[in-house]
mmCIF file of C-alpha atoms in Angstrom:
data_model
loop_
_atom_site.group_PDB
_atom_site.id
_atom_site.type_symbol
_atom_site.label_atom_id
_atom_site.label_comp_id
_atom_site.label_asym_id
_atom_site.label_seq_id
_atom_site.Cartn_x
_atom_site.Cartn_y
_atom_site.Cartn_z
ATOM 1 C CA UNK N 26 0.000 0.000 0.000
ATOM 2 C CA UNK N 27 2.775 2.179 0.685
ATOM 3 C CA UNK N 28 4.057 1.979 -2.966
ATOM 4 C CA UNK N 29 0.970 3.640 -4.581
ATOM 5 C CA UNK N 30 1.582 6.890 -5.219
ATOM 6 C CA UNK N 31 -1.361 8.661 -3.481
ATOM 7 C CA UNK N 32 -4.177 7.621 -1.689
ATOM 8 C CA UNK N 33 -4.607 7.660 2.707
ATOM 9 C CA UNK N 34 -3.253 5.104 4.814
ATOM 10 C CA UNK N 35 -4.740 4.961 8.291
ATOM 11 C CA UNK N 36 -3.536 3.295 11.606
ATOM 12 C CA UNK N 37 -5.574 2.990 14.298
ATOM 13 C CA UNK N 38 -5.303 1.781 17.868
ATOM 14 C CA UNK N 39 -5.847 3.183 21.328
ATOM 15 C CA UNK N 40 -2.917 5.271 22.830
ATOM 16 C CA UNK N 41 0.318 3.656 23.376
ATOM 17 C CA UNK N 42 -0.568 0.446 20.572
ATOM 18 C CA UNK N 43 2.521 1.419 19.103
ATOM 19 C CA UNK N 44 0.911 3.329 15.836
ATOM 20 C CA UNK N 45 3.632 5.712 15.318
ATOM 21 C CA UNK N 46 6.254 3.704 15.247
ATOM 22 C CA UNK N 47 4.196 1.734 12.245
ATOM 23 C CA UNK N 48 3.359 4.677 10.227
ATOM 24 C CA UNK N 49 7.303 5.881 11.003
ATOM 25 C CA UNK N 50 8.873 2.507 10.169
ATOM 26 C CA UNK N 51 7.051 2.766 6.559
ATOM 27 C CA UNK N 52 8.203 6.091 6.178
ATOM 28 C CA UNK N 53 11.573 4.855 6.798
ATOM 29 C CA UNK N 54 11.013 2.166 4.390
ATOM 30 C CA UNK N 55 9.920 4.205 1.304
ATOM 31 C CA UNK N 56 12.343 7.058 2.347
ATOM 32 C CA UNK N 57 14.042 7.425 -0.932
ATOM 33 C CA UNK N 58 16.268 10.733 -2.132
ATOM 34 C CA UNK N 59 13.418 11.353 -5.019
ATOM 35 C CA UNK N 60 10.783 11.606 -2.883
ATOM 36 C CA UNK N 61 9.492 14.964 -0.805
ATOM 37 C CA UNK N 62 7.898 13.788 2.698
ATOM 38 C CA UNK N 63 6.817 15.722 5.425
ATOM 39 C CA UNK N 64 5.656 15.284 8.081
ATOM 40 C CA UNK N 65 3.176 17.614 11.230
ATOM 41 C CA UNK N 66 2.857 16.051 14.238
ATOM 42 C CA UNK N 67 1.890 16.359 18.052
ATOM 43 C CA UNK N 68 4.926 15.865 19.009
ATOM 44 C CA UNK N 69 7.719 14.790 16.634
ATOM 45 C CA UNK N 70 8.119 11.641 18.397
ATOM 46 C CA UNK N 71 11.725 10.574 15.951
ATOM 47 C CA UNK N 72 14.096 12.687 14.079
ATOM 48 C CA UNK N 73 14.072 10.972 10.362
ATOM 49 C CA UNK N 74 16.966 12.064 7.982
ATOM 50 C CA UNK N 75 15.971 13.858 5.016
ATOM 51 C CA UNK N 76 11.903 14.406 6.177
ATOM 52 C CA UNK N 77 10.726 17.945 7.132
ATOM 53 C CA UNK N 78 8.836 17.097 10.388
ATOM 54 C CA UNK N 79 6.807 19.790 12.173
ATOM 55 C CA UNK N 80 5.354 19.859 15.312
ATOM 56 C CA UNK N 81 2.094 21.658 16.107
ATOM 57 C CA UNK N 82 1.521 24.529 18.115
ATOM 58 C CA UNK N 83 -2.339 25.609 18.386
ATOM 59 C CA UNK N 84 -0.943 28.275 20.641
ATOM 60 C CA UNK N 85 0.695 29.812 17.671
ATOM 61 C CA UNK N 86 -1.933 28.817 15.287
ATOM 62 C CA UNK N 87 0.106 26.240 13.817
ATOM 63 C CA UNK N 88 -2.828 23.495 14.185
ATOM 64 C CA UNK N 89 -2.874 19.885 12.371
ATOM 65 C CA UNK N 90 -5.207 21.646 9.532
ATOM 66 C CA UNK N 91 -3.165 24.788 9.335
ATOM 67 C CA UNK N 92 -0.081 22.710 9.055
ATOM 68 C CA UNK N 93 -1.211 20.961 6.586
ATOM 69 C CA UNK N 94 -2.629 23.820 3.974
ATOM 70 C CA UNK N 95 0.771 24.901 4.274
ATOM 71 C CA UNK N 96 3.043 21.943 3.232
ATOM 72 C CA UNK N 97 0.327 21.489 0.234
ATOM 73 C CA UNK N 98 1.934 24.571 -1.323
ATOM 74 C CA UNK N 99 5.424 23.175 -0.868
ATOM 75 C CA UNK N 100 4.857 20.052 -3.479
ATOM 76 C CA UNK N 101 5.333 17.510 -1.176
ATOM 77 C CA UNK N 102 5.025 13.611 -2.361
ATOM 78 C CA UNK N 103 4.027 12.057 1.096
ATOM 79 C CA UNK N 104 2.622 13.416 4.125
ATOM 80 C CA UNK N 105 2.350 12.297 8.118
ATOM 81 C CA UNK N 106 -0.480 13.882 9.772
ATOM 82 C CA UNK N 107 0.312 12.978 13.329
ATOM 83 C CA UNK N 108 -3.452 12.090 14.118
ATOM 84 C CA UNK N 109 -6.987 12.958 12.786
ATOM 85 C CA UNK N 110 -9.025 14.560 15.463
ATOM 86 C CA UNK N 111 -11.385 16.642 13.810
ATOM 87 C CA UNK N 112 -13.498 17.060 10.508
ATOM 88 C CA UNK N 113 -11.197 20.005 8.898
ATOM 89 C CA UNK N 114 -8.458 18.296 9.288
ATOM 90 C CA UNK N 115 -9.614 14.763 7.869
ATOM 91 C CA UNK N 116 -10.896 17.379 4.835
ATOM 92 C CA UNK N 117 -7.756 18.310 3.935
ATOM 93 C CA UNK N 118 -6.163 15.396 4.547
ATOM 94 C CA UNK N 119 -8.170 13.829 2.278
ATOM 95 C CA UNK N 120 -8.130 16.440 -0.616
ATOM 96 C CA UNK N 121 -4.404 16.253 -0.148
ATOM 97 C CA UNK N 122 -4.417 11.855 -0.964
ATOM 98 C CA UNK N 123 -7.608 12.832 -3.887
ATOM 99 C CA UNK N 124 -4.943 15.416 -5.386
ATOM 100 C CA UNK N 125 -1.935 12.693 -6.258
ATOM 101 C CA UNK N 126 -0.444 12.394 -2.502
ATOM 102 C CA UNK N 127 0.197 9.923 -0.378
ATOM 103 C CA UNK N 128 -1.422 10.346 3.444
ATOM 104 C CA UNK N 129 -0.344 8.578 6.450
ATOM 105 C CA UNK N 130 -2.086 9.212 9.612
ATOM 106 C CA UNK N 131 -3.569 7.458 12.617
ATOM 107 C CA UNK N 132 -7.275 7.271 14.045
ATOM 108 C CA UNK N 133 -8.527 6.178 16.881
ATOM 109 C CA UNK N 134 -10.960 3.475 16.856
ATOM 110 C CA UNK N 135 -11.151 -0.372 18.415
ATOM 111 C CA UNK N 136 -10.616 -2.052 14.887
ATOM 112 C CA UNK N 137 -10.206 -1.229 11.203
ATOM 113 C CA UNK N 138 -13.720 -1.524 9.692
ATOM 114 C CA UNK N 139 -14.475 1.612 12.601
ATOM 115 C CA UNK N 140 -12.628 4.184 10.803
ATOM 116 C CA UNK N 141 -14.709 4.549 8.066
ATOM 117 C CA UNK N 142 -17.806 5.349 10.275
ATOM 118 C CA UNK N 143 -15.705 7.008 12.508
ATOM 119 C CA UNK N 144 -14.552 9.708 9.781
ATOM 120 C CA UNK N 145 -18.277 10.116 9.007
ATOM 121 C CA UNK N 146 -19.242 10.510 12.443
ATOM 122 C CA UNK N 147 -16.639 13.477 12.329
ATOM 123 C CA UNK N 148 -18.932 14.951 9.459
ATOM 124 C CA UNK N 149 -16.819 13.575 6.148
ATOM 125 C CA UNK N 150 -18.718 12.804 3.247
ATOM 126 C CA UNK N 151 -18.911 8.968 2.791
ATOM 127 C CA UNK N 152 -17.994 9.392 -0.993
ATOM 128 C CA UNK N 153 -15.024 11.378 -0.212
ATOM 129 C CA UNK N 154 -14.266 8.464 2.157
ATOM 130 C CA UNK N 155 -14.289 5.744 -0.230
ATOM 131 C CA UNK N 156 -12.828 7.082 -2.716
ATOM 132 C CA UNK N 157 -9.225 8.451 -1.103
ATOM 133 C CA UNK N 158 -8.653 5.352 1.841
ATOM 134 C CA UNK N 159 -6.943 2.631 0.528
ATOM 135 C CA UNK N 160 -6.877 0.509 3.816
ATOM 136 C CA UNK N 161 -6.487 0.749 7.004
ATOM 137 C CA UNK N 162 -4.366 -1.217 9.810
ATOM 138 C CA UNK N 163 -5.567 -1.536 13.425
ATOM 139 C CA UNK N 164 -3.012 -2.448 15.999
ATOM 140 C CA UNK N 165 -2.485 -2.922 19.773
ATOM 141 C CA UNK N 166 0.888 -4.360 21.783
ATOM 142 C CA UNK N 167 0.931 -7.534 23.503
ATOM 143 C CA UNK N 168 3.750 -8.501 25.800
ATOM 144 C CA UNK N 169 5.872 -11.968 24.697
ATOM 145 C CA UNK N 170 6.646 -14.540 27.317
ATOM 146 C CA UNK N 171 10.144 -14.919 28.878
ATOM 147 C CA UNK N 172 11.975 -17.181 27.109
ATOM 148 C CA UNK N 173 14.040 -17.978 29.942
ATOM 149 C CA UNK N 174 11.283 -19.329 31.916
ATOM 150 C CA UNK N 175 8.355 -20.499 29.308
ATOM 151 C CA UNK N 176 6.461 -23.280 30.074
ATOM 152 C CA UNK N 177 3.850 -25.834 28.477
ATOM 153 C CA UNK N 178 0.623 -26.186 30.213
ATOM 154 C CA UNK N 179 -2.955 -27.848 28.814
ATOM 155 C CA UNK N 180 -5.590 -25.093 29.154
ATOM 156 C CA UNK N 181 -8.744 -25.408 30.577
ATOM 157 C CA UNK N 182 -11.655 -26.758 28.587
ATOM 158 C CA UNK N 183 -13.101 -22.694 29.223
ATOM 159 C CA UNK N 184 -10.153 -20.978 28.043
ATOM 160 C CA UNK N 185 -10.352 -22.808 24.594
ATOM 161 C CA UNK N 186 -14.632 -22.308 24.717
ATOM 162 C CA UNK N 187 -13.519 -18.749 24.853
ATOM 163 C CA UNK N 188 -11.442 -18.851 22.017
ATOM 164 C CA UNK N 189 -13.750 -20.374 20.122
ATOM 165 C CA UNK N 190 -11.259 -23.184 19.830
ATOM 166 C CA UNK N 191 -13.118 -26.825 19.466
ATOM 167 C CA UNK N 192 -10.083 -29.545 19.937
ATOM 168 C CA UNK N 193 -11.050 -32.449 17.877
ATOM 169 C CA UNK N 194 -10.886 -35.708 19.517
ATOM 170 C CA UNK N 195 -8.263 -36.935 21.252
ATOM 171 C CA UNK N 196 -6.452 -33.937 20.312
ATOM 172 C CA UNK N 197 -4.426 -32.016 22.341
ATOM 173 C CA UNK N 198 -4.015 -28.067 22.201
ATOM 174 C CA UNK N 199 -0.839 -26.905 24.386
ATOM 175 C CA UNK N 200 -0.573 -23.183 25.421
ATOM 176 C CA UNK N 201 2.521 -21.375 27.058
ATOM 177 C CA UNK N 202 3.169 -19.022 30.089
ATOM 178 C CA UNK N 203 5.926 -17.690 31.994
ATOM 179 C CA UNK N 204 6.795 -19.088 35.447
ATOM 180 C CA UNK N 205 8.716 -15.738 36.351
ATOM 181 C CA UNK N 206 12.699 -15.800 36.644
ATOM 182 C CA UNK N 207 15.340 -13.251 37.170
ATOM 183 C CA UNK N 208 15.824 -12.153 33.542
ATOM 184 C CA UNK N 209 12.065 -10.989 34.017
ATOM 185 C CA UNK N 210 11.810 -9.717 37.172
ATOM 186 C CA UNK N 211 9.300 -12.375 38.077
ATOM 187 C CA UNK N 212 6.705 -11.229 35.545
ATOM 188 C CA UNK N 213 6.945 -14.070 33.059
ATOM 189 C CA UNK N 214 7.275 -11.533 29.914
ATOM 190 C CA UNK N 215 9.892 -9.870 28.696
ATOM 191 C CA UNK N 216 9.064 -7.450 25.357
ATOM 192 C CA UNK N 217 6.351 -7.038 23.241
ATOM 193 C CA UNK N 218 4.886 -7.836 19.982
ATOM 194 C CA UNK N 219 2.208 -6.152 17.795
ATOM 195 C CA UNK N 220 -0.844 -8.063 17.355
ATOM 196 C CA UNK N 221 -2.770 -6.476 13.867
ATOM 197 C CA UNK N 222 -5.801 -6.537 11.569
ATOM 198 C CA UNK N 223 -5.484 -5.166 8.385
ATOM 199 C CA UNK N 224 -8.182 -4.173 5.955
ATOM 200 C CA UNK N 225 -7.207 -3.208 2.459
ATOM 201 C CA UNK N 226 -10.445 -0.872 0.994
ATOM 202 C CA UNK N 227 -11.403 -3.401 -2.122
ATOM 203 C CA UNK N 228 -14.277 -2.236 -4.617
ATOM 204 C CA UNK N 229 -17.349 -4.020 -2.584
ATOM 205 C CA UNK N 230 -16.339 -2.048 0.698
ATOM 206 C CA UNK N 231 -16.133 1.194 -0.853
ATOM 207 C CA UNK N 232 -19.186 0.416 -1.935
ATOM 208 C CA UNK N 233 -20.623 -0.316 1.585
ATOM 209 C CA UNK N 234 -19.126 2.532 2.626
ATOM 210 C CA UNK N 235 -20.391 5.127 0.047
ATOM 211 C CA UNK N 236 -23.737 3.480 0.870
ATOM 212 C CA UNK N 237 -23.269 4.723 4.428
ATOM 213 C CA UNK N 238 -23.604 1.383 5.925
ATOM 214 C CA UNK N 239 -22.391 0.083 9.046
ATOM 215 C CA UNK N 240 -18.691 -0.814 10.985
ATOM 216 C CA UNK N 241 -20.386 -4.619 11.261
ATOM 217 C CA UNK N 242 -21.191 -4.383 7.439
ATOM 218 C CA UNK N 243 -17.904 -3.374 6.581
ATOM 219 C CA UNK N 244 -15.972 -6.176 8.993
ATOM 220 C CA UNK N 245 -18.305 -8.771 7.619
ATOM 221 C CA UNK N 246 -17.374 -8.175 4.293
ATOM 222 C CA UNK N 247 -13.221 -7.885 5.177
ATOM 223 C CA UNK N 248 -14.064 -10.665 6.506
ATOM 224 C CA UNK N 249 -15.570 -12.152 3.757
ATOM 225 C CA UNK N 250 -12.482 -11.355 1.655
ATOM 226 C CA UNK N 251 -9.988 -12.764 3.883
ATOM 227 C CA UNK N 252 -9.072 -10.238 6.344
ATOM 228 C CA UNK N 253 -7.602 -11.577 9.525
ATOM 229 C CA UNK N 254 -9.073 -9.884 12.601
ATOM 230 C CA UNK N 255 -6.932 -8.504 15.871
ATOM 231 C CA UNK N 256 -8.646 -11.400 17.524
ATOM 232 C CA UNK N 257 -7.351 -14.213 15.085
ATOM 233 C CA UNK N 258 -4.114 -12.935 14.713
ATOM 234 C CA UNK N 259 -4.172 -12.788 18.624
ATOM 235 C CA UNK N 260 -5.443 -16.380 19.254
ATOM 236 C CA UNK N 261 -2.792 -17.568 16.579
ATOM 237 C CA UNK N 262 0.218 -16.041 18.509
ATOM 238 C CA UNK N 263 -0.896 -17.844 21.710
ATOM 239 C CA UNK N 264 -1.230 -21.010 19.894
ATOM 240 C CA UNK N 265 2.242 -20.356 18.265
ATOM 241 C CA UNK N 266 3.368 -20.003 21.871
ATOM 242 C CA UNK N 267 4.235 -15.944 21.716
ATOM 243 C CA UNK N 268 2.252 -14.691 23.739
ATOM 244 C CA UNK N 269 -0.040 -16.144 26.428
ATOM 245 C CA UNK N 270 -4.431 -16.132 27.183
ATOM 246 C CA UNK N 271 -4.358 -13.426 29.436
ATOM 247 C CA UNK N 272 -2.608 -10.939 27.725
ATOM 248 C CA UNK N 273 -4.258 -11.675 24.408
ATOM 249 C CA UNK N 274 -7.126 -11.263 26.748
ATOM 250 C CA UNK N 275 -5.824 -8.191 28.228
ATOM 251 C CA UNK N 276 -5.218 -6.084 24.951
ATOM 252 C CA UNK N 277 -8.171 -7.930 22.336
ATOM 253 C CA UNK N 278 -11.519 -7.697 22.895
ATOM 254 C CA UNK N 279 -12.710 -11.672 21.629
ATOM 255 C CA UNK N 280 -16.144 -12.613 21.117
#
């Protein structure tokens, strides 16, 4: 998605779920001497070689929407809107991705199909919508198990009914946890991994979306398509032996 050559890119995710290191790691990644990025933000959170980041100051007028009429005059090729808060500045933002840019930003909602109702909530047009996002990635952190003191242990029968795991017969599903050594200070984790859901915006749900239907509609239909929710890709790291139930419980919501 990164490689198109305009469009908007949006990361969402509660505070602290790690979505500005995303959007800065792809900037990093298509950080080329051709290209013009810049970048206004609240606050500059890295210092990127060769990227004109700015950091807002509503004090000064120097808001997220102000910011941004200005860098439009300046011919950039990508821009980093630090985080959509309010309708003007998802306007702009999405004139600038309609008018051959390329628009990262973040949003915050609980999962990706949400940000398309959420930027109509704000007031923007659904066909405006459809028509600039070309997908959106929701996020959170999860913290890995030690892997100084990991061990096996069968779950109970209600952990995997939670899941929505059914073991076939005779079949045995192992999950992991940390006893809690030294190297973790007793906690049994020791770093973190992302846990992630992207949605790519394919013809049927723009069309949902210029219809002004639902977040459900629009997951059902991701879905539909293939799209891996935060709670699958969750459930697979704690059967892959990452991560254990109770975070995954912790930073997913499962049904």
């Amino acid at each position: 998605m990164a490689d198109k050559p305009y469009g908007m890119i949006l990361v969402s995710g509660p505070t602290g779920s790690g979505k500005t290191t995303t959007l800065y790691s792809t900037l990093y990644k298509i950080n080329t001497t051709d290209k013009n990025i810049v970048t206004v933000e609240d606050p500059v959170e890295y210092q990127l070689p060769r990227v004109n980041q700015v950091q807002i100051n509503p004090k000064a007028g120097l808001t997220f929407a102000n910011g941004l009429r200005s860098f439009l005059r300046q011919d950039p090729d990508i821009i980093m809107v630090g985080e959509i808060r309010d309708k003007e500045t998802a306007e702009i933002a999405i004139q600038a991705s309609l008018t051959g840019h390329l628009v990262l930003s973040t949003i915050h909602t609980n999962d990706a199909p949400s940000a398309a109702t959420r930027l109509v909530d704000m007031g923007v047009e659904p066909f405006l919508i459809s028509s600039s996002v070309i997908g959106v990635l929701a996020q959170r952190l999860a913290r890995t198990i030690c892997l100084h003191c990991k061990e096996a242990y069968t779950p109970p029968v209600e952990a995997l009914q939670r899941l929505g795991l059914k073991p076939e017969q005779d079949e045995e599903i192992v999950f992991y946890r940390g006893r809690g050594c030294d190297r973790c200070k007793g906690a049994g984790y020791k770093g973190r991994l992302g846990i992630f859901e992207l949605m790519p915006i394919s013809e049927p749900i723009r069309e949902i979306i210029l219809k002004g239907g639902s977040a459900a509609q629009i997951r059902d239909q991701a879905i539909a398509e293939g799209m891996k929710t935060l709670a699958d890709d969750g459930i697979l790291k704690v059967l892959e032996g990452v991560t254990t139930i109770d975070e995954l419980l912790r930073v997913v919501y499962v049904e």
